[in-house]
Short mmCIF file of C-alpha atoms and ligand atoms in Angstrom, two decimals:
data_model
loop_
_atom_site.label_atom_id
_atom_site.label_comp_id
_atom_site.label_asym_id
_atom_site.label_seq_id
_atom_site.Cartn_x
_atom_site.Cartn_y
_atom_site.Cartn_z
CA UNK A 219 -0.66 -10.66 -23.84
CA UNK A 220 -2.17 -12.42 -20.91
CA UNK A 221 -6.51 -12.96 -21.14
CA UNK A 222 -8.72 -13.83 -19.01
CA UNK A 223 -12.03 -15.39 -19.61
CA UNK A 224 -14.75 -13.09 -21.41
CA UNK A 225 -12.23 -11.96 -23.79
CA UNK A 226 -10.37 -10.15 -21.04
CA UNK A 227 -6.93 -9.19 -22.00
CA UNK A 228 -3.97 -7.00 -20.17
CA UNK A 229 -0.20 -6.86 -21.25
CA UNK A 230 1.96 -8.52 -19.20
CA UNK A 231 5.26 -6.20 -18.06
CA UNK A 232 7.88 -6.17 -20.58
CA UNK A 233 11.43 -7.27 -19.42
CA UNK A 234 12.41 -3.40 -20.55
CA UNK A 235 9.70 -1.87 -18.37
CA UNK A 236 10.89 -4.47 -15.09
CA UNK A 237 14.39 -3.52 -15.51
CA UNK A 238 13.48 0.52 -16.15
CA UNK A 239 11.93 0.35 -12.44
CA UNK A 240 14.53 -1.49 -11.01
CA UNK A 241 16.93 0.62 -11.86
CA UNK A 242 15.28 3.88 -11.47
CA UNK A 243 14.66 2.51 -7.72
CA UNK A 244 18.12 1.54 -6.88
CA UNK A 245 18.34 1.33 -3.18
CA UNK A 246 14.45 2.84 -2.63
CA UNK A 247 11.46 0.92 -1.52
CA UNK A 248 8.01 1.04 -3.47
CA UNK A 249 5.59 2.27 -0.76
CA UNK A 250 1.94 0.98 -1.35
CA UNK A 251 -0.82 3.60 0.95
CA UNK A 252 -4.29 3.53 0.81
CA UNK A 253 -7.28 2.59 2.73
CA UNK A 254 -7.86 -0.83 4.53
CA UNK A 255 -9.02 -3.40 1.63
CA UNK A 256 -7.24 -1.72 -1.00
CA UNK A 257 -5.16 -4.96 -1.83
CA UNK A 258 -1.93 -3.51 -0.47
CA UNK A 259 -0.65 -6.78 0.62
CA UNK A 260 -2.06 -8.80 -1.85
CA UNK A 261 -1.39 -6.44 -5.01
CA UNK A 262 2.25 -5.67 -3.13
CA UNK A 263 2.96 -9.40 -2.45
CA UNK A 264 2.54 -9.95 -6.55
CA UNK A 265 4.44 -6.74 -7.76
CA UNK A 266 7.54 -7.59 -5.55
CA UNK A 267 7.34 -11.25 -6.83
CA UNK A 268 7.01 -10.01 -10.72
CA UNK A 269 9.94 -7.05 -9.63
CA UNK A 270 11.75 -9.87 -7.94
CA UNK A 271 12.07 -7.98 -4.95
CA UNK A 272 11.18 -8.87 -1.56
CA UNK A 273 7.95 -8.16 0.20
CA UNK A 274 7.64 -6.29 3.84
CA UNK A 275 4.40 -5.65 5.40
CA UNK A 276 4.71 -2.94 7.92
CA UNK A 277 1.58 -3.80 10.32
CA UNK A 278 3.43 -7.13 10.37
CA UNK A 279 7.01 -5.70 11.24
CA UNK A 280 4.78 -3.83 13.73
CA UNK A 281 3.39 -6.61 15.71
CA UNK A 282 7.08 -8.10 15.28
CA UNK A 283 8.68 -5.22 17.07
CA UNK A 284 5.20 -5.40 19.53
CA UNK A 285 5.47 -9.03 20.15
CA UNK A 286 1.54 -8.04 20.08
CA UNK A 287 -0.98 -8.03 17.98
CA UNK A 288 -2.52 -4.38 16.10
CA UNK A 289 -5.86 -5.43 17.89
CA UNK A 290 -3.85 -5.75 21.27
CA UNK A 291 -1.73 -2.81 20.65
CA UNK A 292 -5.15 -0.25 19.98
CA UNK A 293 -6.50 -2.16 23.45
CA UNK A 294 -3.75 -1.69 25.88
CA UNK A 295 -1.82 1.67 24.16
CA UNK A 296 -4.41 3.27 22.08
CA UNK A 297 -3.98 4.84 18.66
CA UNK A 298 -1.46 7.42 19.53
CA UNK A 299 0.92 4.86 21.15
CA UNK A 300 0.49 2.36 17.83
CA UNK A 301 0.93 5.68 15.57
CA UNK A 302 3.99 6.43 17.38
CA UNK A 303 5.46 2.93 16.95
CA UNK A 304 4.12 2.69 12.89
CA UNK A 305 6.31 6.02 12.03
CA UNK A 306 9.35 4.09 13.76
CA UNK A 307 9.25 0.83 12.03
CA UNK A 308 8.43 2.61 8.63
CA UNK A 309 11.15 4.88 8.70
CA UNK A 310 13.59 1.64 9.91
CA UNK A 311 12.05 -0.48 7.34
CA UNK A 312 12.69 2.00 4.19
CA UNK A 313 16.30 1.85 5.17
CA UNK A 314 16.10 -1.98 4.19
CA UNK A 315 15.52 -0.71 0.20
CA UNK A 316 15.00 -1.78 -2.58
CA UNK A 317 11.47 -3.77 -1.85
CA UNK A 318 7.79 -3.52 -1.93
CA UNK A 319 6.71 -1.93 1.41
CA UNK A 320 2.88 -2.47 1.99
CA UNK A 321 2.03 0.48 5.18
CA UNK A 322 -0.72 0.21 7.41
CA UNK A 323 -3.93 2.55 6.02
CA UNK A 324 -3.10 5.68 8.19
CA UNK A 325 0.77 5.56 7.96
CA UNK A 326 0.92 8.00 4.86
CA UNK A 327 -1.44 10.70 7.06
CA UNK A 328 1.77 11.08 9.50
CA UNK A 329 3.73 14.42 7.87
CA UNK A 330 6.85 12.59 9.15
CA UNK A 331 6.22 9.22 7.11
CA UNK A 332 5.35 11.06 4.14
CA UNK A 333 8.44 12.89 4.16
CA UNK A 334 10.64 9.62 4.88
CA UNK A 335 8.91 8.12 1.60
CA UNK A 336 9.32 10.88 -0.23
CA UNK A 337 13.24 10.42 0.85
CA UNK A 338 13.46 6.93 0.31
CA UNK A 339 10.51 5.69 -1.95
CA UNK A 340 8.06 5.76 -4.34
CA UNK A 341 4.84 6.01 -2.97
CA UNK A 342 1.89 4.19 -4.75
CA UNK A 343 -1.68 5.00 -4.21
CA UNK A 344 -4.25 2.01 -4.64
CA UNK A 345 -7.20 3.84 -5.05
CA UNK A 346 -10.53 1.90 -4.43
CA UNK A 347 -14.15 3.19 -3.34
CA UNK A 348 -16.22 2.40 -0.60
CA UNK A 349 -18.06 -0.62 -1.98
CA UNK A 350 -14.88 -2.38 -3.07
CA UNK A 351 -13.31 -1.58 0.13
CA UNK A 352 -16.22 -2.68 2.40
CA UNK A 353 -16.64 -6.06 -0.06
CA UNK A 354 -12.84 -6.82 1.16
CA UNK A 355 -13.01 -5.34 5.12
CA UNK A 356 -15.79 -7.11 5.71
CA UNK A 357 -14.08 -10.88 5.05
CA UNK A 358 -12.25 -10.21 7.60
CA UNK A 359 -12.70 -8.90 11.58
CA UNK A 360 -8.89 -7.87 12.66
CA UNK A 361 -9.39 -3.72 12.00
CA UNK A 362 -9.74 -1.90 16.00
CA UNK A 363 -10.84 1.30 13.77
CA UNK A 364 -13.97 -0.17 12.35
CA UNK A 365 -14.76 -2.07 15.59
CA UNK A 366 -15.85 1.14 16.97
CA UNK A 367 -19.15 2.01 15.23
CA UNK A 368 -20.40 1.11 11.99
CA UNK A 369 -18.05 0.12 9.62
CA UNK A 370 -19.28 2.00 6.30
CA UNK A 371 -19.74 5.08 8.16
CA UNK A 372 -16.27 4.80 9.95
CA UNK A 373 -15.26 3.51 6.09
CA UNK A 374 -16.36 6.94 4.65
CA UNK A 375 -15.64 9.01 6.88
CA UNK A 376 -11.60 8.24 6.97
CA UNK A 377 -11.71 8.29 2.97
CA UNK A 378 -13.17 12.14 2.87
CA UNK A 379 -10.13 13.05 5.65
CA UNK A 380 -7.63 11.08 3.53
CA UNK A 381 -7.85 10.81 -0.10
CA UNK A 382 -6.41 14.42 -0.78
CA UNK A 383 -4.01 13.14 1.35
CA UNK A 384 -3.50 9.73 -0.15
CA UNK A 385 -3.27 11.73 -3.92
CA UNK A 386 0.29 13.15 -3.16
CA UNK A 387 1.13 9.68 -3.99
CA UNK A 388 3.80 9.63 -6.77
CA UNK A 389 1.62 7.01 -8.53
CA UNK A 390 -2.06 6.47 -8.48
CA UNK A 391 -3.85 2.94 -9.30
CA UNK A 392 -7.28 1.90 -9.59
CA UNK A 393 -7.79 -0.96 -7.32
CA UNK A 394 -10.95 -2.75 -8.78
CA UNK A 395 -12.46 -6.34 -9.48
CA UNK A 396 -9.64 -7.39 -12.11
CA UNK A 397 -7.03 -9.89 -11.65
CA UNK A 398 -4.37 -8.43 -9.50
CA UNK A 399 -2.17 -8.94 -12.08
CA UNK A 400 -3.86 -6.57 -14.08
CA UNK A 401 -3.24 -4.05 -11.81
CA UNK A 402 0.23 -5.06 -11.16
CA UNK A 403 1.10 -4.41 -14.63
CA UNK A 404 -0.45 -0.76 -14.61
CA UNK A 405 1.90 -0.26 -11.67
CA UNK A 406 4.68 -1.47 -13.21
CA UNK A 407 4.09 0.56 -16.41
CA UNK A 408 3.45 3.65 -14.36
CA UNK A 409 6.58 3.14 -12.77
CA UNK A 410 8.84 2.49 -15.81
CA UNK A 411 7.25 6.18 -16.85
CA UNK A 412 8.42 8.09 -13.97
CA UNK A 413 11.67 10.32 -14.84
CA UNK A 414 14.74 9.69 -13.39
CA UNK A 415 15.04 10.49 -9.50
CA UNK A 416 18.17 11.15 -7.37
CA UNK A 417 19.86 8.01 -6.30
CA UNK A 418 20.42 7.27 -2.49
CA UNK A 419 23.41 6.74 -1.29
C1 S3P B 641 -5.32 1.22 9.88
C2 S3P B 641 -5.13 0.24 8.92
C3 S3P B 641 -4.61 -1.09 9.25
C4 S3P B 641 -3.76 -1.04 10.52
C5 S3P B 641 -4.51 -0.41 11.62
C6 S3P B 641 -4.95 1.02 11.29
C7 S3P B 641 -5.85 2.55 9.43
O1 S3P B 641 -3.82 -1.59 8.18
O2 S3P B 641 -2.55 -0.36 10.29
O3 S3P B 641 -5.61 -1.22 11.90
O4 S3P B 641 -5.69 3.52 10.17
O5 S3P B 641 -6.42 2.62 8.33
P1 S3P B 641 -4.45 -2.04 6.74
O6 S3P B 641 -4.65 -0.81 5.91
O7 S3P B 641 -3.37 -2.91 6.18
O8 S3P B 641 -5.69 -2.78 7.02
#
């Protein structure tokens, strides 16, 4: 049992419950969706360090294959030209199993990604709302989509179109004010409760 100050307390993940999830993912990737400033890096950088398992952030493997950044990419190509590319590197990436896969906030709306994660993942919601998410956006100015208007309204908007979207997830977390590790552990005990699923090749 790990606590926190205030009497806070979470369990750490057993060694059973690690070694259930790594072996029910074989080859596969854990896929973390949701919005912008749901912690998918963060949260996903911890869970593949506690899974030892690496950690792949597909915006960055997007500006990789760019050689620019997502700002400069929205400027000179515009969204359809950057969703185009995001299906691409996600579906090469998931081929590079097993690992924690962090995707951009829109790449689960594509029909096409959702499919290849489906094929070759488990997908993991990290549900938030709108005044945790716009606590976290607004630390930081690197997101074209909210540079277009007002950011809460922009915020809101995109989580009515994609929530029901975002809740064919395979797993659904609460992303809140706890330690990430906290959260990390309800992942990984979600995980080690999922039935067994057919192995890639
Ligand atoms: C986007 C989210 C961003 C990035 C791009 C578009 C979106 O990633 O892919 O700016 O459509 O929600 P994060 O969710 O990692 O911020």
């Amino acid at each position: 049992m790990i606590r926190f100050g205030f009497g806070r307390k979470f369990k750490a993940p057993s060694r059973r419950e690690v070694s259930r999830v790594l072996s029910l993912l074989g080859t596969d990737s854990i896929v973390l969706v949701g919005m912008m400033g749901c912690g998918k890096s963060a949260i996903g950088r911890r869970l593949a360090n506690c899974l030892k398992l690496k950690f792949v952030d597909a915006d960055d493997e997007i500006e990789k294959a760019a050689g620019k950044s997502i700002t400069e990419i929205f400027e000179d190509h515009g969204e359809t030209e950057f969703r185009d590319g995001e299906r691409k590197v996600i579906a090469r990436l998931l081929n590079g199993g097993p690992q924690v896969l962090a995707t951009g906030g829109g790449a689960f709306m594509d029909p096409q990604t959702r499919k290849s994660i489906r094929e070759k993942g488990i997908s993991v919601w990290l549900k938030a709302d709108l005044e945790v998410l716009m606590r976290r956006v607004s630390r930081r100015d690197h997101r074209p989509l909210l540079k277009t208007g007002n950011p809460e309204a922009i915020m809101s908007r995109l989580m009515k179109e994609r929530y029901p979207v975002y809740g064919q997830a395979e797993i659904i977390a609460e992303s809140r004010e706890v330690p990430h590790d906290q959260i990390v552990s309800e992942i990984i005990t979600q995980l080690s409760g999922l039935k067994d699923r057919p192995a890639n090749p």
